[in-house]
CSV table of C-alpha atoms in Angstrom, one decimal:
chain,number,residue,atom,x,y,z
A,23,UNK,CA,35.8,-10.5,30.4
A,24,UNK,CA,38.4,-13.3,29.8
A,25,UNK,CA,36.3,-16.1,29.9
A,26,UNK,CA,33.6,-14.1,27.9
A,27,UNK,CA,36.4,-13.7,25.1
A,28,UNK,CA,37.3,-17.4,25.7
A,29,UNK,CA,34.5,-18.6,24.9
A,30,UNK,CA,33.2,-16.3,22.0
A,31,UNK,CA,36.6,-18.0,19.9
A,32,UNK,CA,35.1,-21.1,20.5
A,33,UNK,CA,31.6,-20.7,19.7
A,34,UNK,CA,33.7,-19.1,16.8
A,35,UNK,CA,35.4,-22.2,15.9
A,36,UNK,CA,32.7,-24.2,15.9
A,37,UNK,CA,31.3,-21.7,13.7
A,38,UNK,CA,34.0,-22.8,11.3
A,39,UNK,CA,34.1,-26.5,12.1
A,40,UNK,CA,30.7,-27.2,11.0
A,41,UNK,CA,30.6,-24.3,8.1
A,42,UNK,CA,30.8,-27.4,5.4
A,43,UNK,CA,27.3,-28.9,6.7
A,44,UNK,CA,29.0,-32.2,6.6
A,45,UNK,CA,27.6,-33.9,9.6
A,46,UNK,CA,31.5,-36.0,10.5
A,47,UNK,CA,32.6,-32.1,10.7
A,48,UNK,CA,31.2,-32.3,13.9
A,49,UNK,CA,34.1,-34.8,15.2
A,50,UNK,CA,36.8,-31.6,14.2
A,51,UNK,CA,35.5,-30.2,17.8
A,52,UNK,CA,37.4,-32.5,20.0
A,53,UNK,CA,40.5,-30.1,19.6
A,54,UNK,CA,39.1,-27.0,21.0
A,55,UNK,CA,36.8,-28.9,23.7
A,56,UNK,CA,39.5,-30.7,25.2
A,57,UNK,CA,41.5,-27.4,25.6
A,58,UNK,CA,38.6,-25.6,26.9
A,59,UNK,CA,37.7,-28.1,29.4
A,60,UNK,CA,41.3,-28.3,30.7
A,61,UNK,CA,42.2,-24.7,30.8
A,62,UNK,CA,40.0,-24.1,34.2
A,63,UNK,CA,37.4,-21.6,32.2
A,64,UNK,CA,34.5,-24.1,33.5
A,65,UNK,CA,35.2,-23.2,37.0
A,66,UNK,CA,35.8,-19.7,36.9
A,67,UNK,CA,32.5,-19.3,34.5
A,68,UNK,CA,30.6,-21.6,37.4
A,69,UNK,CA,32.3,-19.0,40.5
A,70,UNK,CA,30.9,-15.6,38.4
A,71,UNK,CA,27.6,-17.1,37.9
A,72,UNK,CA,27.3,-17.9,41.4
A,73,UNK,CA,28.9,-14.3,42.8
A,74,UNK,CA,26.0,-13.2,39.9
A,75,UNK,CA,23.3,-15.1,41.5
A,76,UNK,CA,24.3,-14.1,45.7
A,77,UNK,CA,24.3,-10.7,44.7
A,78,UNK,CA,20.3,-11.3,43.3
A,79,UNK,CA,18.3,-13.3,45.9
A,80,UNK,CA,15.7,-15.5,44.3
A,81,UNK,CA,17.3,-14.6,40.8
A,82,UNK,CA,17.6,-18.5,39.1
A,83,UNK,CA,20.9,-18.9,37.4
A,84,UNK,CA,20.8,-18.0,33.6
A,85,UNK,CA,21.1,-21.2,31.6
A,86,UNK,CA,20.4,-23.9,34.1
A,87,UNK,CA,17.5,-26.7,32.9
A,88,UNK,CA,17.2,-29.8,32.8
A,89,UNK,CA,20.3,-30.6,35.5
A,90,UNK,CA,22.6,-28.8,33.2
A,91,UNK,CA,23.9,-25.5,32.6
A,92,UNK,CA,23.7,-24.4,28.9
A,93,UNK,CA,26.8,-22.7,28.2
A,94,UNK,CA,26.4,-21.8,24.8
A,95,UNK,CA,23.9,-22.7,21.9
A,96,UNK,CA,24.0,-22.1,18.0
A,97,UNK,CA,21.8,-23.0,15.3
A,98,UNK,CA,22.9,-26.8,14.8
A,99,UNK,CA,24.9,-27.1,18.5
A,100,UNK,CA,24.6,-26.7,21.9
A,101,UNK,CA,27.8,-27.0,24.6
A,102,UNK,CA,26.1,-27.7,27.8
A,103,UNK,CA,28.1,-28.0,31.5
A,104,UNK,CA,26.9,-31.2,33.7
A,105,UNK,CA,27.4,-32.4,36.9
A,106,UNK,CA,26.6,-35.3,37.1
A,107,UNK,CA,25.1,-38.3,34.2
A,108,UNK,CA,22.2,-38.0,32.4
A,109,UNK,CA,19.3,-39.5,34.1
A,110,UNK,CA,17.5,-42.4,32.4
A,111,UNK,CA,15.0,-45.4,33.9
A,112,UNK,CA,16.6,-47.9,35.9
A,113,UNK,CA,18.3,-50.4,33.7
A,114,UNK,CA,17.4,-48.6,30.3
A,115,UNK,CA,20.5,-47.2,27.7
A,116,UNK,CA,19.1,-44.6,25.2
A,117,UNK,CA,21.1,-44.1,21.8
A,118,UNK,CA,21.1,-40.4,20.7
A,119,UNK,CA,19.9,-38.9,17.8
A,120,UNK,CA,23.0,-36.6,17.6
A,121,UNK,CA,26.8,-36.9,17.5
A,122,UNK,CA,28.3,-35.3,20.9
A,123,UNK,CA,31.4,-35.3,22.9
A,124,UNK,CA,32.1,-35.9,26.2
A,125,UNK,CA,34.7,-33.7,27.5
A,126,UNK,CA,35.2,-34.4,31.8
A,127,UNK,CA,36.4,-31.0,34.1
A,128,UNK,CA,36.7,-32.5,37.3
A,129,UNK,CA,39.9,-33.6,38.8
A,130,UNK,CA,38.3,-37.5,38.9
A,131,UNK,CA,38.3,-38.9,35.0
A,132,UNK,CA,34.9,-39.7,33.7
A,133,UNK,CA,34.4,-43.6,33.1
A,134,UNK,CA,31.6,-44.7,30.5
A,135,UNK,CA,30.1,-48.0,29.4
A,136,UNK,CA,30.7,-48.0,25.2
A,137,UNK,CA,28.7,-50.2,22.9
A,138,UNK,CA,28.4,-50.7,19.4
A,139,UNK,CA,25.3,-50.2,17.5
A,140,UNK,CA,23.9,-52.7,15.4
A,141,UNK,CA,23.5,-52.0,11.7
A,142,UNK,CA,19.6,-51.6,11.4
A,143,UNK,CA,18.2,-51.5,8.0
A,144,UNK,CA,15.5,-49.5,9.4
A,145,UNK,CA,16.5,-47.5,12.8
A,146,UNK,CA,12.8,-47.2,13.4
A,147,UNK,CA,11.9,-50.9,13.9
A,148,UNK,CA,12.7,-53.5,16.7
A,149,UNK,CA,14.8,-56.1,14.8
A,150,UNK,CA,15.8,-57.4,18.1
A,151,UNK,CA,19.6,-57.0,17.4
A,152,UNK,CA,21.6,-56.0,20.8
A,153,UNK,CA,24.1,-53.9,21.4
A,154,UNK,CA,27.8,-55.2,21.5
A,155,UNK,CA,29.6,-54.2,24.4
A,156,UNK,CA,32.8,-52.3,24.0
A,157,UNK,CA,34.4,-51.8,27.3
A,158,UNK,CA,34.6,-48.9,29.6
A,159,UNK,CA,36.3,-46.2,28.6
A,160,UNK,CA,38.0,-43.9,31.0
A,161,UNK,CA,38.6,-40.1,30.2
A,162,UNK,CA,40.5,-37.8,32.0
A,163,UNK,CA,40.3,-33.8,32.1
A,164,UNK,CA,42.1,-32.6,28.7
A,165,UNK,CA,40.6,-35.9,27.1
A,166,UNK,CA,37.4,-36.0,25.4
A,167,UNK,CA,35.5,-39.2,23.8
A,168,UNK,CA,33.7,-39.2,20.9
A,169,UNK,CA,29.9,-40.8,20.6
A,170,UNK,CA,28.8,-41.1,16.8
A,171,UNK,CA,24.9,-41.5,17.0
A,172,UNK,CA,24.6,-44.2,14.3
A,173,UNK,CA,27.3,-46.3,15.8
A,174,UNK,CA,28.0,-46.2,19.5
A,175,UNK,CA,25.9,-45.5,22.6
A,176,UNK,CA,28.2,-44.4,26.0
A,177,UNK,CA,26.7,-44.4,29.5
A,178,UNK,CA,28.3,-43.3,32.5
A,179,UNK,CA,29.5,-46.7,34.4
A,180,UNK,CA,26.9,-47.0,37.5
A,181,UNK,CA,29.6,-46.3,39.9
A,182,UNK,CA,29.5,-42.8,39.0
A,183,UNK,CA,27.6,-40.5,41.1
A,184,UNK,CA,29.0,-36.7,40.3
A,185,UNK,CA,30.9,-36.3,37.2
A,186,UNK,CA,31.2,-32.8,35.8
A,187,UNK,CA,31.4,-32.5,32.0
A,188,UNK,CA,30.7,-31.0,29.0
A,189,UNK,CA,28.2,-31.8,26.4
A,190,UNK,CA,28.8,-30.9,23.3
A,191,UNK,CA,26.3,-32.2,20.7
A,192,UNK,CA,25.9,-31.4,17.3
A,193,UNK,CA,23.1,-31.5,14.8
A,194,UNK,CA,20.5,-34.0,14.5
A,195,UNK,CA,21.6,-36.9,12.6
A,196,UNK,CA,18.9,-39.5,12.9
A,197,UNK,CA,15.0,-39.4,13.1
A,198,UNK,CA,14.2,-41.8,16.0
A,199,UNK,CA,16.3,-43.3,19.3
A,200,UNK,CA,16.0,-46.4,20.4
A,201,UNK,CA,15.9,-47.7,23.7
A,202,UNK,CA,17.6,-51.1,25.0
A,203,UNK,CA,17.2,-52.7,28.3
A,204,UNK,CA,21.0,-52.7,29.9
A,205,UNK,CA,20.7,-56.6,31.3
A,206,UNK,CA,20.1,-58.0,27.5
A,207,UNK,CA,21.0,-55.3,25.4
A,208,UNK,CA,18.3,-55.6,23.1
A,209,UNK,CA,16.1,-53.1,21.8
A,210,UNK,CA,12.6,-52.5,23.4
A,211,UNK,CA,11.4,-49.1,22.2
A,212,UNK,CA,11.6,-46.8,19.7
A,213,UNK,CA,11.5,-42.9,20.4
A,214,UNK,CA,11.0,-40.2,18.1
A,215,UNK,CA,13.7,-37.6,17.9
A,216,UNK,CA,11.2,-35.4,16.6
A,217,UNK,CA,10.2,-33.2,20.6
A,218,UNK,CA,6.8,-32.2,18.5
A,219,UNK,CA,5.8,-35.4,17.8
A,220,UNK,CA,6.4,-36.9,20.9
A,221,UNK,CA,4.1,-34.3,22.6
A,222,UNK,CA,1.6,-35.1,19.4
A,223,UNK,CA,1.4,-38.6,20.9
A,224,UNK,CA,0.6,-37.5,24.1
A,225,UNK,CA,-2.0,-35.2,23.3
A,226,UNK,CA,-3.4,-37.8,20.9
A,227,UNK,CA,-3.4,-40.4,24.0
A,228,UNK,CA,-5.5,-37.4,26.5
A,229,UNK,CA,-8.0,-37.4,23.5
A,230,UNK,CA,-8.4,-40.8,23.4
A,231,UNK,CA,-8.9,-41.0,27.0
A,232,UNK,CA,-11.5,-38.3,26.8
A,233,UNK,CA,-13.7,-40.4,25.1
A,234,UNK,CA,-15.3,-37.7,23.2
A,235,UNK,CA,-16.6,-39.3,19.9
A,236,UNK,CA,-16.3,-35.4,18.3
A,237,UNK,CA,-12.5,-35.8,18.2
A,238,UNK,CA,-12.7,-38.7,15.8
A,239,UNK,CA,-12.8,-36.1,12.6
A,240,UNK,CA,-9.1,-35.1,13.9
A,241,UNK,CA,-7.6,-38.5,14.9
A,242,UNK,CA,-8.9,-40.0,11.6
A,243,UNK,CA,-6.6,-36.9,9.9
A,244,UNK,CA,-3.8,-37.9,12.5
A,245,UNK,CA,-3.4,-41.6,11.7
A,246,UNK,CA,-2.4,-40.6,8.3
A,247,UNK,CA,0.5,-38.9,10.2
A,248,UNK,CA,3.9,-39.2,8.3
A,249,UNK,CA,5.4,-40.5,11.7
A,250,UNK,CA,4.4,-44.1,12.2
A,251,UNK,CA,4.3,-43.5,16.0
A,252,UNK,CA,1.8,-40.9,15.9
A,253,UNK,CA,-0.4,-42.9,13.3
A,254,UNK,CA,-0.9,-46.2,15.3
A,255,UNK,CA,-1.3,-43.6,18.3
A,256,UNK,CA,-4.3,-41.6,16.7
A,257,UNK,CA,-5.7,-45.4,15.4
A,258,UNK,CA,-6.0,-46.2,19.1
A,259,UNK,CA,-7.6,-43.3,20.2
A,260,UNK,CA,-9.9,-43.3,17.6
A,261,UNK,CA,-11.0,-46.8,18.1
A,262,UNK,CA,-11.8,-46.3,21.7
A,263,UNK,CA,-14.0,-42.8,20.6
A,264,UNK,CA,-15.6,-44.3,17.6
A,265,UNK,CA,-15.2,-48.1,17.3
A,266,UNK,CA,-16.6,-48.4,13.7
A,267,UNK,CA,-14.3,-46.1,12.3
A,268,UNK,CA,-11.4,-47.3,13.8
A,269,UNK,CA,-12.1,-50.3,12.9
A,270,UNK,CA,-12.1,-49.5,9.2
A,271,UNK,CA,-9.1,-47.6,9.7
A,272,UNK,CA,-7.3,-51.0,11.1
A,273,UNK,CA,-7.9,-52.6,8.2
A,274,UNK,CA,-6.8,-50.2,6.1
A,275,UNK,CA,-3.4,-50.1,8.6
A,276,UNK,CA,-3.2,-53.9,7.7
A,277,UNK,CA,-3.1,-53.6,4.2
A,278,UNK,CA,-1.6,-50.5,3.3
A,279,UNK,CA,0.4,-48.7,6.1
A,280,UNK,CA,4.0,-48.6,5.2
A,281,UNK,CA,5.4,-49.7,9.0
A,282,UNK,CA,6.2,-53.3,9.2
A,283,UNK,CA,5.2,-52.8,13.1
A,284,UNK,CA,1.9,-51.0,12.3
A,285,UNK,CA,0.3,-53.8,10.2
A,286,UNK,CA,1.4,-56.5,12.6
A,287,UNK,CA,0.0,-54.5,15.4
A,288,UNK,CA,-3.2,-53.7,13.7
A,289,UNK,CA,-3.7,-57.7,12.6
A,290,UNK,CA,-3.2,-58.7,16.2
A,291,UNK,CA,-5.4,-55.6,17.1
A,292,UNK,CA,-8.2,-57.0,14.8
A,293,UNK,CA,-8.2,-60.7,16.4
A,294,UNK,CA,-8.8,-59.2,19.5
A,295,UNK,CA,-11.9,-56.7,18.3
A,296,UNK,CA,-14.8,-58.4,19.3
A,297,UNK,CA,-16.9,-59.4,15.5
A,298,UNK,CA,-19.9,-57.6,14.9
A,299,UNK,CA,-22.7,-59.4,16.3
A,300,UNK,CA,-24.6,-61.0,13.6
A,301,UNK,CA,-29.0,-61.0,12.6
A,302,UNK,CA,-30.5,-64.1,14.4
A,303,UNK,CA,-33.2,-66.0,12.5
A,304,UNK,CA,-36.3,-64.6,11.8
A,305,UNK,CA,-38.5,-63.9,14.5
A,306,UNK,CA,-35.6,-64.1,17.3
A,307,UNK,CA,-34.9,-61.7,19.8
């Protein structure tokens, strides 16, 4: 019952920290976190879950997903226990799309690369800019380090293969993420933050695939998608199910879309589709 009560006054706090909506409110957490992940609640919280669990054979622990252990989660927050880094692809750093703190429980402190963001005019376009590395930064138990999404991106230094922590992270602050290869530091993707339109792409790419020219009514009504990723993804698909159409709709993605990288991408799409072939003289075959 003491941890239970332990953690209720924080989710409490946080309740308080972030009652002004300001998004920088978020950064008032590093008080309470560094408290709680030095006062030993994480491992007695970790030993009743498992005493929980023995006594339940089969029974999955409560909270565990995605190599974490969700600890708590409030509209706007989540505080999630891990024991080791995030995983990413080899030689990839993703920024995030919310602020969070990194707050180490182990006895070993945490060590992570920091960089600097580039100031992006828009942070859904590759400008090219890197990253500009900071140093690593090394934080012990009691310590937490602060990650603003718009400005720094921390990764755990490769060296490190079992560092518990907590995650806290805090409301979305940005619409995409952007993902930079770790050798040149320079952007090479852009991801949506938006989880429903990411699986939109996907779905749009099975259609495409399908081949199925009775999907083109529905991507012709999802390239006008307000997410530029999901446009150009529907424009594909519906040029392989109904080249005419998509062709028209390339054009039109030229001239009028409002992504920079759309209308180069559908000019240099256009060179490529073969031209129509044209009437021979009369009489030819």
């Amino acid at each position: 019952m003491r941890d239970v009560a332990y953690l209720d006054a924080f989710v409490a706090g946080m309740g308080s920290i972030l009652a002004s909506g300001k998004p920088e409110a978020f950064f008032d957490a590093q008080g309470p976190l560094g408290v709680l992940a030095a006062s030993g609640w994480v491992a007695r919280h970790v030993r009743q879950l498992l005493d929980d669990v023995c006594r339940l054979p089969g029974g999955a622990a409560p909270g565990m997903a995605d190599g974490g252990l969700t600890v708590a989660r409030e509209a706007g927050w989540s505080l999630v226990l891990r024991a080791a880094p995030m995983e990413a692809p080899p030689g990839i750093l993703v920024s995030a799309a919310a602020h969070c703190l990194v707050a180490p429980v182990g006895v070993e402190p945490a060590r992570l690369d920091v960089y600097a963001r580039p100031l992006h005019e828009r942070p859904d376009v590759l400008d090219g800019r890197p990253l500009t590395p900071l140093g690593v930064r090394t934080v012990a138990r009691g310590q937490v380090l602060a990650l603003d999404a718009g400005q720094q991106i921390g990764a755990f230094a490769r060296q490190e293969a079992v560092c518990p922590h907590l995650l806290l992270t805090g409301p979305p602050v940005l619409a995409y993420r952007l993902a930079y290869d770790r050798t040149t530091l320079r952007p090479v993707q852009v991801i949506s933050a938006d989880l429903a339109a990411s699986r939109l792409t996907y779905a749009i790419r099975l259609l495409g695939a399908a081949g199925k020219a009775a999907s083109g009514a529905r991507l012709e009504e999802l390239s006008r998608h307000p997410q530029h990723q999901v446009r150009w993804e529907a424009i594909r698909a519906l040029f392989r199910v109904d080249r005419p159409a998509g062709t028209a709709r390339l054009r039109e993605a030229v001239d009028h879309d409002p992504h920079p990288e759309v209308r180069a991408t559908a000019a240099a799409a256009l060179g490529q589709v073969p031209a129509a072939p044209q009437p021979g003289p009369a009489g030819a075959l």
